Short mmCIF file of C-alpha atoms in Angstrom, two decimals:
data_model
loop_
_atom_site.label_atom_id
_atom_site.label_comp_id
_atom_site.label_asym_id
_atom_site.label_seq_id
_atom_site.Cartn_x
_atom_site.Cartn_y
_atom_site.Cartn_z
CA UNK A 69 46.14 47.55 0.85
CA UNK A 70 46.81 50.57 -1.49
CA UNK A 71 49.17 48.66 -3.70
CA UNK A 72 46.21 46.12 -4.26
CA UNK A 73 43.70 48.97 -5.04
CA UNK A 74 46.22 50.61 -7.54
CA UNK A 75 46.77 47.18 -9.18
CA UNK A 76 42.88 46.75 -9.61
CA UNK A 77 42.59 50.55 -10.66
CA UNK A 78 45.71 50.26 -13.06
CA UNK A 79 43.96 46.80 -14.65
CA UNK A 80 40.45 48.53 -14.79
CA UNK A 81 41.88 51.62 -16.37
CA UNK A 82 43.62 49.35 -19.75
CA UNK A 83 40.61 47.92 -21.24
CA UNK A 84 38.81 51.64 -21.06
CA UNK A 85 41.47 53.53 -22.42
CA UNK A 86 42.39 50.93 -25.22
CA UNK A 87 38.20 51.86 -26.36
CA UNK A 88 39.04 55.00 -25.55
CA UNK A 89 42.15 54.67 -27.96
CA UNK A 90 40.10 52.64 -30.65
CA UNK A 91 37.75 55.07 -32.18
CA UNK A 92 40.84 57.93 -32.12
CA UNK A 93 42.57 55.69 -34.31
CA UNK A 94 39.97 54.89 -36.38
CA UNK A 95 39.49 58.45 -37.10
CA UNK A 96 43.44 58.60 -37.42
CA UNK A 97 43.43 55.96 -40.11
CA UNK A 98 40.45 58.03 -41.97
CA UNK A 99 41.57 61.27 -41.56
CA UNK A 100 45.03 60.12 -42.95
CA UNK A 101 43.88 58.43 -45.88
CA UNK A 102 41.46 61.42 -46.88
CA UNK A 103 44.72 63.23 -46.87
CA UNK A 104 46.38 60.90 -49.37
CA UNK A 105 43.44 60.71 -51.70
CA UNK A 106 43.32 64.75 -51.74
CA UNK A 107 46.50 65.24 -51.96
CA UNK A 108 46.46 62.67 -55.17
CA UNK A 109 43.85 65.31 -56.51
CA UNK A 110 45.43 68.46 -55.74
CA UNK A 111 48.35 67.33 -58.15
CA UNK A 112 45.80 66.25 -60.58
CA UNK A 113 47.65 62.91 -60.68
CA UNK A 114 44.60 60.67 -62.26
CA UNK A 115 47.05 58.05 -61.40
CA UNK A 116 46.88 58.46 -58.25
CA UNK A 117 43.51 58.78 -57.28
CA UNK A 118 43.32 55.21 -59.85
CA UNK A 119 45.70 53.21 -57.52
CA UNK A 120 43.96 54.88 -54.36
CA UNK A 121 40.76 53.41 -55.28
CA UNK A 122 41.56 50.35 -56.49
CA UNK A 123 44.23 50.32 -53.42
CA UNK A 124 41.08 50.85 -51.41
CA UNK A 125 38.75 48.76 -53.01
CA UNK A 126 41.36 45.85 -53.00
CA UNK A 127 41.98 45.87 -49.89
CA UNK A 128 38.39 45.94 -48.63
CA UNK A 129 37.86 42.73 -50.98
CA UNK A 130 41.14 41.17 -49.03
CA UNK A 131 39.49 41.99 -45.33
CA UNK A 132 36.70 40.69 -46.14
CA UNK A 133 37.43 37.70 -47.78
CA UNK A 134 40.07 36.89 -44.67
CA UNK A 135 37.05 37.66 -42.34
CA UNK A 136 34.76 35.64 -43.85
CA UNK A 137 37.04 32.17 -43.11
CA UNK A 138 36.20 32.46 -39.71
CA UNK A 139 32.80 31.70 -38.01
CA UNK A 140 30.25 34.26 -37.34
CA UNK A 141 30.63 35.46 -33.74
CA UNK A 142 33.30 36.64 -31.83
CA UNK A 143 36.01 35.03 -33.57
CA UNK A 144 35.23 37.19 -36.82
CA UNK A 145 34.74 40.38 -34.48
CA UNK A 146 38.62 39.48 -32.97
CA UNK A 147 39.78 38.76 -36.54
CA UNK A 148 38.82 42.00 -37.65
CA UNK A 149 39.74 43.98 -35.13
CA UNK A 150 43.49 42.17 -35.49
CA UNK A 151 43.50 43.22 -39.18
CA UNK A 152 42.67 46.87 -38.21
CA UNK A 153 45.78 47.24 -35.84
CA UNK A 154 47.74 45.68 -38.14
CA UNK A 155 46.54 48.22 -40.75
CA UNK A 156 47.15 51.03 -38.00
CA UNK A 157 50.86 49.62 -37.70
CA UNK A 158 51.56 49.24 -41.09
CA UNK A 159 49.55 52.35 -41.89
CA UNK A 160 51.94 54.76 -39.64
CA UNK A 161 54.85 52.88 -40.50
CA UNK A 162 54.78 53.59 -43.62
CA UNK A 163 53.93 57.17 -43.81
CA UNK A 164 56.52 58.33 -41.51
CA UNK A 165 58.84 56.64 -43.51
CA UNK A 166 57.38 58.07 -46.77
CA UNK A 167 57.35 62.10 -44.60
CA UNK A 168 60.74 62.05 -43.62
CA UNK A 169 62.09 60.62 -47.14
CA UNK A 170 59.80 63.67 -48.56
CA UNK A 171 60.90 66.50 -46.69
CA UNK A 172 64.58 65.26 -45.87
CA UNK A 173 66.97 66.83 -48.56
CA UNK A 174 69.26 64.10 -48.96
CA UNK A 175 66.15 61.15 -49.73
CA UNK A 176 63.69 63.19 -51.63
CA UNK A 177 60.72 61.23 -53.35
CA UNK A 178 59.95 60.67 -56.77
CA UNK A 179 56.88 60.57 -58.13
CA UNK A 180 56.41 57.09 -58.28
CA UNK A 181 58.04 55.91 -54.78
CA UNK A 182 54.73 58.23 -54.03
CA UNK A 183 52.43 56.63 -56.05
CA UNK A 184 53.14 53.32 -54.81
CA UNK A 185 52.95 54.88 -51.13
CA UNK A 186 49.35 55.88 -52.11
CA UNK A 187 48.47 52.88 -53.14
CA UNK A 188 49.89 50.55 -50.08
CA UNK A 189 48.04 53.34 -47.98
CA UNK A 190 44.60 53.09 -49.30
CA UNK A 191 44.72 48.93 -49.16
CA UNK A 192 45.94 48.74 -45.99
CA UNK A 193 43.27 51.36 -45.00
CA UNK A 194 40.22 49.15 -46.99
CA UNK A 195 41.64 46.48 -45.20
CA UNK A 196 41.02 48.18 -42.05
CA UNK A 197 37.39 48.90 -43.53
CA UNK A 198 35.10 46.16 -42.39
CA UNK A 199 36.08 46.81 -38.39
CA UNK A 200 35.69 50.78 -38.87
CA UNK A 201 32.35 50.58 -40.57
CA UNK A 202 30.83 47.92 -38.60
CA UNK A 203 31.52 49.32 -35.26
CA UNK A 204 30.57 52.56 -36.48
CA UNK A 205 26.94 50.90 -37.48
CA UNK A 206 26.36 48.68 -34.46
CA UNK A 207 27.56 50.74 -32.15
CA UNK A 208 26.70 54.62 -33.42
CA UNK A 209 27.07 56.20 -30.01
CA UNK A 210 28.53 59.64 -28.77
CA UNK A 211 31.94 57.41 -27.91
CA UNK A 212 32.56 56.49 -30.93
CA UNK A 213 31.47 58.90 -32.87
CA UNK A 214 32.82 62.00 -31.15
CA UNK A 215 36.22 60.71 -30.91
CA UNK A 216 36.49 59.08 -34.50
CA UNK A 217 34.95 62.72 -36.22
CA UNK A 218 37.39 64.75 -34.12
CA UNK A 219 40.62 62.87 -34.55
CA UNK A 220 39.48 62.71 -38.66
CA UNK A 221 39.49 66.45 -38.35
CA UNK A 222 42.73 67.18 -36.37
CA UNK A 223 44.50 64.32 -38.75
CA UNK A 224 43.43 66.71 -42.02
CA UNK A 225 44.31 69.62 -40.41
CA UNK A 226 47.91 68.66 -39.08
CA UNK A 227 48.63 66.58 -42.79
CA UNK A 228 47.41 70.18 -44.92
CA UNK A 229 49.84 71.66 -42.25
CA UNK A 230 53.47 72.40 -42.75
CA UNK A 231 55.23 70.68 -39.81
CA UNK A 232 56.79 67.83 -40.48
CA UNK A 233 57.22 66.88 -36.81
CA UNK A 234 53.56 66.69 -36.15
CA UNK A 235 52.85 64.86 -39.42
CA UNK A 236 55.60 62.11 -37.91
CA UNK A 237 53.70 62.26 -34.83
CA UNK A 238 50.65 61.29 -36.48
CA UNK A 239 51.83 58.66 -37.81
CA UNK A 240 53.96 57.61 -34.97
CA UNK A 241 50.81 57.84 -33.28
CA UNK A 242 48.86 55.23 -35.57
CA UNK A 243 52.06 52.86 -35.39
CA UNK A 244 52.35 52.82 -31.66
CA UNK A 245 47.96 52.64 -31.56
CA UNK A 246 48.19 49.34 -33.61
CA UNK A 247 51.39 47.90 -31.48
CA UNK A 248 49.35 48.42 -28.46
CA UNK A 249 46.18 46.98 -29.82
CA UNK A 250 48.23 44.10 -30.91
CA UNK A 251 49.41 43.80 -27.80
CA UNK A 252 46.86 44.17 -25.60
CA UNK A 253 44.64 41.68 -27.44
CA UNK A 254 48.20 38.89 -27.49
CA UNK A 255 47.42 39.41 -23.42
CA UNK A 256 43.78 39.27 -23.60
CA UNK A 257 42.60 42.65 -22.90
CA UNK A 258 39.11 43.18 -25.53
CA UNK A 259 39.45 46.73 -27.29
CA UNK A 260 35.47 46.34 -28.30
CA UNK A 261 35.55 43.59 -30.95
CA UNK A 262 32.25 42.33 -28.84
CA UNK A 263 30.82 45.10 -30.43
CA UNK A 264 32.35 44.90 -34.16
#
């Protein structure tokens, strides 16, 4: 009957939106380390932009190392996209902890609690790397693409903003995007690693 149909519609309507959901929070992740790296460089903290890259470049070397001790094929694919909600997770996590410590009068942030933020930020986000970059390259299509470029966009433009409730929401957003991914994929539901 109609309960039936709106089970079926309900289970056909997951798997879409959590594709849907992907390339937003790959943008997300992007848009959100872009922000730390320029921010780094607005300071003129050489420092910074030093433990960014080799934050970055570190954790690229990690995620693809840990992808490359599983089997070509779909395993890899699923092992990748595991690492890149666990860096969406860990990403948001830990810069809504770091915004409210930095605007919040009674916790305010030193320089180096921030410098070590920048730097767990960029290697979670190179771990995240190897997913966003192959899916962007086998898969370049208007649903990725338009998504991903919009959400980096919005991200920069809400982080060079002012209001620290919609910087919290973005990275509440990336740490409920990577429990959900998590999720989803612990009950089976593919969020496109056939096409990482």
């Amino acid at each position: 009957g109609s309960g039936a149909k709106a089970a079926s519609a309900g289970a056909a309507w997951k798997p879409s939106a959590l594709r849907f959901l992907q390339p937003v929070a790959m943008g997300v992740l992007l848009g959100q380390g872009w922000h730390v790296y320029s921010e780094n460089l607005a300071r003129g903290s050489y420092l910074g932009l030093g433990l960014c890259s080799s934050g970055v470049l570190l954790g690229l070397l990690a995620g693809l190392l840990l992808g490359s001790r599983r089997a070509p094929g779909p395993g890899q694919a699923e092992h990748r996209l595991s690492m890149f909600w666990m860096s969406c997770m860990l990403n948001g996590g830990l810069a809504a902890i770091a915004q409210l410590r930095l605007h919040h009068g009674r916790f305010q942030a030193n320089s180096d609690a921030l410098l070590v933020n920048s730097f767990l930020a960029s290697g979670l986000l190179g771990i995240s790397l190897p997913h966003v970059v192959l899916r962007i390259a086998r898969q370049p299509e208007a649903e990725i693409l338009l998504p991903c470029a919009l959400a980096i966009l919005a991200t920069e433009a809400i982080c060079n903003a002012e209001f620290l409730v919609l910087q919290v929401c973005v990275s509440t957003f990336l740490l409920g995007a990577g429990i959900q991914g998590i999720t989803a994929k612990g009950h089976g539901e593919n969020g496109g690693a056939s096409h990482s």
